[in-house]
mmCIF file of C-alpha atoms and ligand atoms in Angstrom:
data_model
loop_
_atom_site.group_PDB
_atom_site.id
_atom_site.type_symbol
_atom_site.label_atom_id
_atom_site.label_comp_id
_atom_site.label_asym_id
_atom_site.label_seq_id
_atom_site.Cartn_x
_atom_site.Cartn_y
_atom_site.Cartn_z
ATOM 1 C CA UNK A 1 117.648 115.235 120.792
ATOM 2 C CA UNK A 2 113.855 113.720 121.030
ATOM 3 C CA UNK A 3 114.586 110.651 119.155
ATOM 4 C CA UNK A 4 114.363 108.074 121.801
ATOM 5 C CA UNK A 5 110.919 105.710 121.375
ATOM 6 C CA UNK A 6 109.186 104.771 124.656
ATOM 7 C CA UNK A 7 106.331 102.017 124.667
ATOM 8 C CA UNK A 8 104.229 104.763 126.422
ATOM 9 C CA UNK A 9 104.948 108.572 126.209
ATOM 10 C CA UNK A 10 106.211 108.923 122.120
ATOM 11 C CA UNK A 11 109.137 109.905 121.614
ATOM 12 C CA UNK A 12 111.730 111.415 124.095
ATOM 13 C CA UNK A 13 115.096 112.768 124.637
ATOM 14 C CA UNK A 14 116.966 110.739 127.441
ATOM 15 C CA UNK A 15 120.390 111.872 128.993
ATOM 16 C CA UNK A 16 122.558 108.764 128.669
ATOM 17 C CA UNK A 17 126.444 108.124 129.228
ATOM 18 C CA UNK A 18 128.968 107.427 126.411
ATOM 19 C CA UNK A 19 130.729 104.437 127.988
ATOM 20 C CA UNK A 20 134.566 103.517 127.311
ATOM 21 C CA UNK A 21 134.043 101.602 124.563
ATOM 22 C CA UNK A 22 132.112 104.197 122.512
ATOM 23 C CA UNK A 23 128.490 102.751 123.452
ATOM 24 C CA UNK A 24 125.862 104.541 125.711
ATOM 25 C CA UNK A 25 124.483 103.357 128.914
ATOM 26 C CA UNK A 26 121.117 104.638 130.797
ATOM 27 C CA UNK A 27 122.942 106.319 132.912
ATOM 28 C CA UNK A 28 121.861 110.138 133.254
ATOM 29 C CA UNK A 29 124.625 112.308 135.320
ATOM 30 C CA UNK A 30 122.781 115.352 134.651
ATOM 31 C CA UNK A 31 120.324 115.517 137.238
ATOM 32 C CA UNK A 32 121.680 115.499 140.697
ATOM 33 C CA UNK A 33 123.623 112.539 142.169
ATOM 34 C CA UNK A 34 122.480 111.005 139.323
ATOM 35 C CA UNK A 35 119.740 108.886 137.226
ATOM 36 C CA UNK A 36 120.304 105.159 136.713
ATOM 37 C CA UNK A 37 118.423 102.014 134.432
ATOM 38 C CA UNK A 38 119.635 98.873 135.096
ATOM 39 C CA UNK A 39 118.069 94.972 134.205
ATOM 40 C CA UNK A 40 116.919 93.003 136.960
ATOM 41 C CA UNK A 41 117.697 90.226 134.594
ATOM 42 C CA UNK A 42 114.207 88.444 135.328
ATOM 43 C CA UNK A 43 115.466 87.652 139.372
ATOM 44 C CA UNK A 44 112.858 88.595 141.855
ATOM 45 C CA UNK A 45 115.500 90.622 143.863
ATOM 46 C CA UNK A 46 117.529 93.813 141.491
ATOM 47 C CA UNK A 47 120.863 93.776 141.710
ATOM 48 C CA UNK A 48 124.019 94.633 139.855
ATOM 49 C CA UNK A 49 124.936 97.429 137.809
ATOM 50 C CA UNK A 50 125.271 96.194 133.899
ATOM 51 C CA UNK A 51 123.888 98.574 132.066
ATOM 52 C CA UNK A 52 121.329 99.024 129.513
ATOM 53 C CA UNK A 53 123.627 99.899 126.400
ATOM 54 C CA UNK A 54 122.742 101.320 122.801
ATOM 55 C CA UNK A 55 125.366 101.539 120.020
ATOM 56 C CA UNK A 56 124.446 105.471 119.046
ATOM 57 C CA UNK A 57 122.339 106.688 121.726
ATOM 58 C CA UNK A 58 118.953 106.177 119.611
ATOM 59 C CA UNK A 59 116.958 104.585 122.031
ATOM 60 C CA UNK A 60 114.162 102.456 121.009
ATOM 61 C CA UNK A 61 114.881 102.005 117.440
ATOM 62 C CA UNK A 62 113.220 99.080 115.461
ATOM 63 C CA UNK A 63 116.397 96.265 115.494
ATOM 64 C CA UNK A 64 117.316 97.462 118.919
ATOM 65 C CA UNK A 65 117.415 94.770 121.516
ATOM 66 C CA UNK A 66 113.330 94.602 122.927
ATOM 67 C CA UNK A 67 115.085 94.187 126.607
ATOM 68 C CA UNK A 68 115.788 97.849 126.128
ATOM 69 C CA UNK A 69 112.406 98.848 125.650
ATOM 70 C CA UNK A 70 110.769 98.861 129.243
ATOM 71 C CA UNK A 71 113.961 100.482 130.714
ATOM 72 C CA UNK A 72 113.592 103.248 128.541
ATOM 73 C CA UNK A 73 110.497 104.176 130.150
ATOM 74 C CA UNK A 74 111.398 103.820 133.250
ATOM 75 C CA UNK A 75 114.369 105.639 132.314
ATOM 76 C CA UNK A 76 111.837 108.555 131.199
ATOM 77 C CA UNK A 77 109.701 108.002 133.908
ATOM 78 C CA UNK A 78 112.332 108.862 136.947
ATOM 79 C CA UNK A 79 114.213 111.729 134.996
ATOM 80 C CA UNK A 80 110.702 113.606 134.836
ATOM 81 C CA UNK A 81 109.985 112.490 138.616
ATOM 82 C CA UNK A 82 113.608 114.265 139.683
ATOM 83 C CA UNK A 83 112.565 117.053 137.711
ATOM 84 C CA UNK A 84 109.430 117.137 138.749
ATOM 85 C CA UNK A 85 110.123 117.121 141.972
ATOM 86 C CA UNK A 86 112.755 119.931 141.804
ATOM 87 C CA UNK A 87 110.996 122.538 138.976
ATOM 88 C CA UNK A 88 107.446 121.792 140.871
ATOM 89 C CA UNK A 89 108.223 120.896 144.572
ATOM 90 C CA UNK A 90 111.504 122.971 144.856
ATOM 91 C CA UNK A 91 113.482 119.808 146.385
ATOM 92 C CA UNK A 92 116.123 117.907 144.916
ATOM 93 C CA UNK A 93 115.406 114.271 144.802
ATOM 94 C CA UNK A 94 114.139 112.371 147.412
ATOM 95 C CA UNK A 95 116.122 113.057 150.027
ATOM 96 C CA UNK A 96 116.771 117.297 149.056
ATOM 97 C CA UNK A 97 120.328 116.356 148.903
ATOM 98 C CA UNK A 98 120.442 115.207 145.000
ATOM 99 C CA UNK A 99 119.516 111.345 146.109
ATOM 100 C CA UNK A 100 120.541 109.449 142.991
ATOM 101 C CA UNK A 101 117.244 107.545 141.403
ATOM 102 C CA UNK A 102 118.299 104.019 140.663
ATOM 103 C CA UNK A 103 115.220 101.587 138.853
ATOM 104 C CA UNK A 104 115.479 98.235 137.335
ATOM 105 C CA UNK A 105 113.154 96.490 134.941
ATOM 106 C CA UNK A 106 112.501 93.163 134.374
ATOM 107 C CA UNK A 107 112.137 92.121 137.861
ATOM 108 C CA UNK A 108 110.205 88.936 138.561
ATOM 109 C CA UNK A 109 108.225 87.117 141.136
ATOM 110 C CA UNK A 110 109.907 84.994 143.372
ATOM 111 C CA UNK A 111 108.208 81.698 141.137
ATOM 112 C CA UNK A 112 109.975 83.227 138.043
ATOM 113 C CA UNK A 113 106.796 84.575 136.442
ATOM 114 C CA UNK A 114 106.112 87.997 135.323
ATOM 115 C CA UNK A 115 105.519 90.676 137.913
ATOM 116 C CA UNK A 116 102.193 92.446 137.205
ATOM 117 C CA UNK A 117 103.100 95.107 140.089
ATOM 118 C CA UNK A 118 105.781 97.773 140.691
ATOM 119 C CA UNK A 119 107.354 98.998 143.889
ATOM 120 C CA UNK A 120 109.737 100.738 145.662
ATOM 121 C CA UNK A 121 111.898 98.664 148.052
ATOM 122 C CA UNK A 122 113.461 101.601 149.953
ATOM 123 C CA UNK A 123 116.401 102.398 148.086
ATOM 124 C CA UNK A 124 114.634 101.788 144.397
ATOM 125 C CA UNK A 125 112.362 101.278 142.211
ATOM 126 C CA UNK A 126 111.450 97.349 140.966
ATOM 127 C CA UNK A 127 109.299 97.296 137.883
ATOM 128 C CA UNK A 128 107.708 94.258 136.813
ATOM 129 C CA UNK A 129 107.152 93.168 132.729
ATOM 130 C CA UNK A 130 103.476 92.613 133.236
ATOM 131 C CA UNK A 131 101.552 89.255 131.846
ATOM 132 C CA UNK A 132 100.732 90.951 128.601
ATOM 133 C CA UNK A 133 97.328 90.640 129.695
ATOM 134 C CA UNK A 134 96.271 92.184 132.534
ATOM 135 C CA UNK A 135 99.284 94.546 131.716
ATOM 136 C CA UNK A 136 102.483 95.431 130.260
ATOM 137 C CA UNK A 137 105.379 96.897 131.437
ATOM 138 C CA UNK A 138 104.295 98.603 134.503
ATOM 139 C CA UNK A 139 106.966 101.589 133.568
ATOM 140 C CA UNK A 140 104.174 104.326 132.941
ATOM 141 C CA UNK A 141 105.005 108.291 133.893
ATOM 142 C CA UNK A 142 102.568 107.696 136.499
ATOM 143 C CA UNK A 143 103.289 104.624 138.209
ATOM 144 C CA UNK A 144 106.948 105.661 138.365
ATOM 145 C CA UNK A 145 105.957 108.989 140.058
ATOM 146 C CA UNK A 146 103.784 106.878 142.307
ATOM 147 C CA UNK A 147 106.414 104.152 143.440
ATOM 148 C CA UNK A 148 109.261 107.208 143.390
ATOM 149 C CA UNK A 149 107.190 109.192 145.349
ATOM 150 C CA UNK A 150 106.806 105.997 148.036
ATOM 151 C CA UNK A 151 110.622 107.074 148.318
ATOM 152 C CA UNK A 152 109.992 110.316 149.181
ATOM 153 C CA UNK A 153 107.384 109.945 151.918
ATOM 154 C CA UNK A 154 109.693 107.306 153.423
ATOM 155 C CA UNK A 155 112.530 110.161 153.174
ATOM 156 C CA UNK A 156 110.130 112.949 154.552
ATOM 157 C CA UNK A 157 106.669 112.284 156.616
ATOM 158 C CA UNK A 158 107.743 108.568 156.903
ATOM 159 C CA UNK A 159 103.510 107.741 156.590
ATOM 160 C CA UNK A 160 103.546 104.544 158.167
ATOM 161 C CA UNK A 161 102.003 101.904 155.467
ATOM 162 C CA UNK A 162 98.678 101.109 157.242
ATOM 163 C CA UNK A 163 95.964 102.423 158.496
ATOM 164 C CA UNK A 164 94.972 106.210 157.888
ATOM 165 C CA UNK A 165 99.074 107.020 156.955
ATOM 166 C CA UNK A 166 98.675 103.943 154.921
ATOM 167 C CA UNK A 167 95.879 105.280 153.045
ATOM 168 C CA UNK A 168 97.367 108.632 152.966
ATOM 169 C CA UNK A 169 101.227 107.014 151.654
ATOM 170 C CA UNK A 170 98.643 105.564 148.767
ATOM 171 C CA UNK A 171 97.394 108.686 147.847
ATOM 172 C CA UNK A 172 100.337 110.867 147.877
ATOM 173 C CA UNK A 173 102.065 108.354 145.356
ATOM 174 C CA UNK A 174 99.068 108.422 143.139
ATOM 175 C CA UNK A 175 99.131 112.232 143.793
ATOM 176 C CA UNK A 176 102.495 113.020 143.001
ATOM 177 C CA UNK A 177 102.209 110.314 140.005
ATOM 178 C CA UNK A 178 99.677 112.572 138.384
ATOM 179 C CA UNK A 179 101.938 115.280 138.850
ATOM 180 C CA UNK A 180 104.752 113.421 136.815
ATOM 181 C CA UNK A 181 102.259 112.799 134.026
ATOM 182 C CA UNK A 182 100.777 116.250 134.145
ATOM 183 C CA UNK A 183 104.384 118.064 134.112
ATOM 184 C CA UNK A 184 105.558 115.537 131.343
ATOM 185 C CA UNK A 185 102.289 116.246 129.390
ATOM 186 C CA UNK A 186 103.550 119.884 128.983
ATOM 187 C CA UNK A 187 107.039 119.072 127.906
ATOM 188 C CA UNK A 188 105.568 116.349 125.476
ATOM 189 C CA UNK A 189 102.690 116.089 122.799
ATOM 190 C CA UNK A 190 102.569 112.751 122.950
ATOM 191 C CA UNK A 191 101.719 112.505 126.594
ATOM 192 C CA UNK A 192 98.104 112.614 127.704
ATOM 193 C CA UNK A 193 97.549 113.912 131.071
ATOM 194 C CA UNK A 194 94.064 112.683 132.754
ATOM 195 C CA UNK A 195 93.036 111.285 136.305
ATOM 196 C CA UNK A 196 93.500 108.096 135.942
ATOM 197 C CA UNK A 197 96.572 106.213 137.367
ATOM 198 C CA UNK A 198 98.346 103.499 135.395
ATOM 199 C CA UNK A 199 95.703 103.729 132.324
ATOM 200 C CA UNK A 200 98.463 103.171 129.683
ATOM 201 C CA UNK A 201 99.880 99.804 131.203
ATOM 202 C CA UNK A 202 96.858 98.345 132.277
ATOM 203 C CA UNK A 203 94.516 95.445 129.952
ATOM 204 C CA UNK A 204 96.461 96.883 126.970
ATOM 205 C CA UNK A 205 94.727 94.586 124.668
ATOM 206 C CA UNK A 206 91.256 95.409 125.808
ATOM 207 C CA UNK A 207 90.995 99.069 124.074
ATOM 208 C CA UNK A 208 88.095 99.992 127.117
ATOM 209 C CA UNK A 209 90.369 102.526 129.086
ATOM 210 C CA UNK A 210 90.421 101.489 132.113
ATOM 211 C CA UNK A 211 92.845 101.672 134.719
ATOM 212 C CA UNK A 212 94.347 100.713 138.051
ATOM 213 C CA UNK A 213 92.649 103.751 139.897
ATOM 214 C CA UNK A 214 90.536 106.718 139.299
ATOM 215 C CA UNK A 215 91.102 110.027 141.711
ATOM 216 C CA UNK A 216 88.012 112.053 139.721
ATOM 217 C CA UNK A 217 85.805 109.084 140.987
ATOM 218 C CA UNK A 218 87.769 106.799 143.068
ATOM 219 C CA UNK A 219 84.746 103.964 143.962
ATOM 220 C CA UNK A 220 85.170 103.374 139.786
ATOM 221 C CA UNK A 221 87.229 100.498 140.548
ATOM 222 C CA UNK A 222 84.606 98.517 142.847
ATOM 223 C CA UNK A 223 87.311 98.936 144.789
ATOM 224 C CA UNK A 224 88.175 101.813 146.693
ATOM 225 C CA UNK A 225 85.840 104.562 148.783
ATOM 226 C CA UNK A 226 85.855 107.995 148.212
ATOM 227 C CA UNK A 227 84.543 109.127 151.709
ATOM 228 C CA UNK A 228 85.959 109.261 154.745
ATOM 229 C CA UNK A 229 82.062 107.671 156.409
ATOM 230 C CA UNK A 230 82.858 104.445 153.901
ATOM 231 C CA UNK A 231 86.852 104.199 155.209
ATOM 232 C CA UNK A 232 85.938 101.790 158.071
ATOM 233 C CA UNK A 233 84.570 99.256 155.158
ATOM 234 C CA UNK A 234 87.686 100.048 153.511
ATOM 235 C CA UNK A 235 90.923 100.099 155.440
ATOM 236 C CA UNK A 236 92.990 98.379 152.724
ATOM 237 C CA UNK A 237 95.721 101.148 151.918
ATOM 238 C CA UNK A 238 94.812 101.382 147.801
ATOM 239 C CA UNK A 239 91.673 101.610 148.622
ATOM 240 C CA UNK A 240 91.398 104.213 151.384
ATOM 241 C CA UNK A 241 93.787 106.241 149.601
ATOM 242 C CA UNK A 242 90.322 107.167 147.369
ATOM 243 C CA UNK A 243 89.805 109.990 149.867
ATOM 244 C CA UNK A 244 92.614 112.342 149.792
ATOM 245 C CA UNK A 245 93.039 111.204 145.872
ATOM 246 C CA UNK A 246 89.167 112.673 145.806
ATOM 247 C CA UNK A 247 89.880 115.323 148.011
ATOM 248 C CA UNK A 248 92.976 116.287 145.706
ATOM 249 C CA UNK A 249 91.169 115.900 142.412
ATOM 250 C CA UNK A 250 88.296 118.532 143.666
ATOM 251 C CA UNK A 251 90.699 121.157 145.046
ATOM 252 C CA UNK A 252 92.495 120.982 141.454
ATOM 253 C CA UNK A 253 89.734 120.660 139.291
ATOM 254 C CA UNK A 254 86.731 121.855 141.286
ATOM 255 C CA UNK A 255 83.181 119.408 141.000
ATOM 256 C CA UNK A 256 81.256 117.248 143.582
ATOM 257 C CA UNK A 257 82.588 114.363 145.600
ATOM 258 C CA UNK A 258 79.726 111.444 144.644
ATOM 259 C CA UNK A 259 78.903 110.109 147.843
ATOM 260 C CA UNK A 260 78.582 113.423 149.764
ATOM 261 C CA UNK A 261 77.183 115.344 146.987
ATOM 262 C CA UNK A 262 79.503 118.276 148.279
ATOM 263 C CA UNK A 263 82.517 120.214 146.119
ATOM 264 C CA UNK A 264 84.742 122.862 145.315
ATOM 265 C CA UNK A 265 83.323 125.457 143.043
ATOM 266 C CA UNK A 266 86.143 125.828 140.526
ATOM 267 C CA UNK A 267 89.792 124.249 141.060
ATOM 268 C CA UNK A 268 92.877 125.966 141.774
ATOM 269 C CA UNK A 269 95.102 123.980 139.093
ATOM 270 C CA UNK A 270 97.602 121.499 138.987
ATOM 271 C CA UNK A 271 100.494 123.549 139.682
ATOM 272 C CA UNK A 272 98.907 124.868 143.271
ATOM 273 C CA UNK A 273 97.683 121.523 144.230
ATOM 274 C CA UNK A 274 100.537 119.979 143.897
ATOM 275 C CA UNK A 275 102.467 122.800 145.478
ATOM 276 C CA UNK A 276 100.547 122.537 148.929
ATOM 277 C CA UNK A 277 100.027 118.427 149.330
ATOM 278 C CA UNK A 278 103.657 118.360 148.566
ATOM 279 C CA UNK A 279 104.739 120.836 151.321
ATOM 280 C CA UNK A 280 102.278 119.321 153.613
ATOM 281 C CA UNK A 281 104.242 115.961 152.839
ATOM 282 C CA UNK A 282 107.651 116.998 153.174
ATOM 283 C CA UNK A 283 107.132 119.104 155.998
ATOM 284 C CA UNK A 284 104.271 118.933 158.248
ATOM 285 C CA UNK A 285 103.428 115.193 158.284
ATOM 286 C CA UNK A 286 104.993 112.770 160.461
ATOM 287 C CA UNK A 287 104.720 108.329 160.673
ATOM 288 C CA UNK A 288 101.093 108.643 162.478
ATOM 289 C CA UNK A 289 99.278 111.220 160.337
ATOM 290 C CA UNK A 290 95.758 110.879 160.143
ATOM 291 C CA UNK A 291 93.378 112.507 157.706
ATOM 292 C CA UNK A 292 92.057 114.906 159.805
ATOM 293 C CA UNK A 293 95.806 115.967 160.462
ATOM 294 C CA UNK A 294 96.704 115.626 156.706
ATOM 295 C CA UNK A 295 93.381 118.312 156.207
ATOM 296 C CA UNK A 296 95.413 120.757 158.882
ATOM 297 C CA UNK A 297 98.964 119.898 157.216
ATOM 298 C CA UNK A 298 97.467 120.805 153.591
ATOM 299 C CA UNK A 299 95.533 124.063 155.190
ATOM 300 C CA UNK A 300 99.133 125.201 157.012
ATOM 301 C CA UNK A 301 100.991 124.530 153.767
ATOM 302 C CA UNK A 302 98.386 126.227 151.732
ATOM 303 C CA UNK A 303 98.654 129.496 154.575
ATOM 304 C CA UNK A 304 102.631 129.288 154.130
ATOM 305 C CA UNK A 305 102.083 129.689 150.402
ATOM 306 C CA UNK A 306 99.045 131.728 149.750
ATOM 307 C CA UNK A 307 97.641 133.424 152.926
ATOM 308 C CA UNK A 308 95.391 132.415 155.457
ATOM 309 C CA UNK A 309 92.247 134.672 153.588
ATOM 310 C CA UNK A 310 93.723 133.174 150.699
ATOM 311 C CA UNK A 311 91.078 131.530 148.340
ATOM 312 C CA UNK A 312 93.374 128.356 147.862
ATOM 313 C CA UNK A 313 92.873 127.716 152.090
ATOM 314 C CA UNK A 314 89.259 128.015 151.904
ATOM 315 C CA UNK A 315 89.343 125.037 148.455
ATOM 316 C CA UNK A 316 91.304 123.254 150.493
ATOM 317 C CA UNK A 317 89.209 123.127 153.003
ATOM 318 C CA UNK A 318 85.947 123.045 150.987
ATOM 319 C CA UNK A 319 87.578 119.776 149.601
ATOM 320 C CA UNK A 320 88.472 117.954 152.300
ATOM 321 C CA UNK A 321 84.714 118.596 153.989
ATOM 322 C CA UNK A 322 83.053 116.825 150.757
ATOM 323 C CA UNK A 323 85.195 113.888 151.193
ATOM 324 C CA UNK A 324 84.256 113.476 154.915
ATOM 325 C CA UNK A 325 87.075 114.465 156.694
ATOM 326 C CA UNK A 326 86.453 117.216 159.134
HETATM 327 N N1 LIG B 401 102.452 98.784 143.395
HETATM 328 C C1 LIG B 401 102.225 98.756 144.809
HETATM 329 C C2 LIG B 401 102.316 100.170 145.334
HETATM 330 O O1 LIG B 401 103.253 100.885 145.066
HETATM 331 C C3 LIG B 401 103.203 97.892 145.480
HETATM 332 C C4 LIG B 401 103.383 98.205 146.895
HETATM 333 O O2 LIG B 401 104.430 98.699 147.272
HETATM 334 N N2 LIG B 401 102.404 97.992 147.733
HETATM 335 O O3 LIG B 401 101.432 100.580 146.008
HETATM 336 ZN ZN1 ZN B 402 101.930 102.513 146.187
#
């Protein structure tokens, strides 16, 4: 039943577990080894397994305990990253053998403050309760698919985190994060599916719509480059990771890349995009990958799934040349 309230994405229907003593737990045995919630309790390193419990399985309710609230985001969040992965990628879980999804919330800095980060630590996913200013829970559709998806390049291409692979790990989280919040944004009015990555937790008091990163016009941020001839200013792994975000926003979408002027004339959609960058991920990219070799991975995985004369190769391509990379 959709009657679960998240702090970002409306209302939602989570798979819990009726626990022995007639309460639920966040504890979703429906998708395959298993989606798991737990509270990080406010230490700086998750552990345990006491779970988040609700009396009658209505989530989110006004009266319910406000601990409850970020997990039931990131509850949301990593049930529509496993099926994300699976209905759009074809793979179950991270590791194509069901890999069960554990996250906890409320996890702090090691001075006991809020965390105004998230991240994946190589077995889960840490979400911090933001400073209320600079941002709230950092359990958005998005940001999970981005630190989930840090799980699943560690599981497949293994991108190693600096460098060119660092750049490219960056941009294949906030890749498959817009995925998460595109798929969900089908399934659910109430999400809004746009380019931006971690819009919905970020300055929530400031009403100006901003966001961590932008992959229609990375260099938004004052941050991050959206060229491949700008990457030796920019080395820094969130903000090299503006290329292939670039180079995947054009392919999808069509347009010009800003600093080369050059495009794609029309996109090929969401649900191709994705398709290609995430076989190129899971099965032609190893630790070293470079973005050169991630434009040849994405052109073999686009030939494996359209053609070689196939008009998604040559976008592809066309969108990888604006950004620079040859
Ligand atoms: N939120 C950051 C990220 O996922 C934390 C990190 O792992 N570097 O990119
Ligand atoms: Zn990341």
């Amino acid at each position: 039943k959709v009657d679960d309230t998240t702090l970002y994405s409306g209302k939602v229907d989570l798979s819990t577990t009726k626990q022995a003593n007639g309460s639920y737990a966040l504890e979703d045995k429906s998708r395959g080894g298993g989606v798991v919630t737990y509270d990080a309790k406010n230490k700086s390193t998750a552990s345990g397994t006491t779970p988040f419990t609700d009396a009658n399985d209505v989530w989110g309710e006004a009266g319910d305990n406000a601990r409850t609230k970020a997990a039931v985001d990131a509850h949301y969040g990593a049930e529509m990253t496993y099926d994300f992965i699976k209905d759009v990628l074809g793979r179950d879980s991270l590791d194509g053998k069901g890999e069960k999804l554990v996250s906890y919330v409320h996890v702090n800095e090691q001075d006991g403050s809020a965390m105004v980060n998230a991240y994946w630590d190589g077995e889960k996913m840490n979400y911090g309760d933001g400073d209320g200013k600079n941002a709230g829970p950092l359990t958005t559709l998005d940001i999970a698919g981005h630190e989930i998806a840090h799980g699943l390049t560690e599981r497949t291409a293994g991108l190693i985190y600096d460098g060119e692979s660092g750049g490219l790990n960056e941009s294949f989280s906030d890749i498959i994060g817009s995925g998460v919040e595109w798929y969900a944004a089908q399934k659910n009015k109430s999400v809004q599916f746009d380019w931006k990555v971690g819009e919905d937790a970020w300055t929530p008091a400031n009403g100006s719509g901003d966001a961590l990163r932008y992959m229609d016009e990375p260099t938004k941020d004052g941050y991050s480059v959206d060229h491949y001839s700008n990457y030796p200013k920019q080395t820094e792994v969130h903000g090299s990771s503006g290329i292939a975000n670039n180079a995947f926003y054009l392919v999808t979408e069509g347009g010009k890349n800003r600093t080369s002027g050059l495009g794609v004339d029309g996109g090929i959609g969401m649900d191709k995009s994705q398709k290609i960058f995430g076989r190129a991920l899971t099965t032609y990219m190893t630790p070293n990958t470079t973005f050169a070799q991630a434009r040849e991975a994405t052109v073999k995985a686009a030939t494996d799934l359209y053609g070689a004369k196939s008009v998604e190769v040559q976008k592809v391509k066309d969108a990888w040349t604006a950004v620079g990379v040859k």
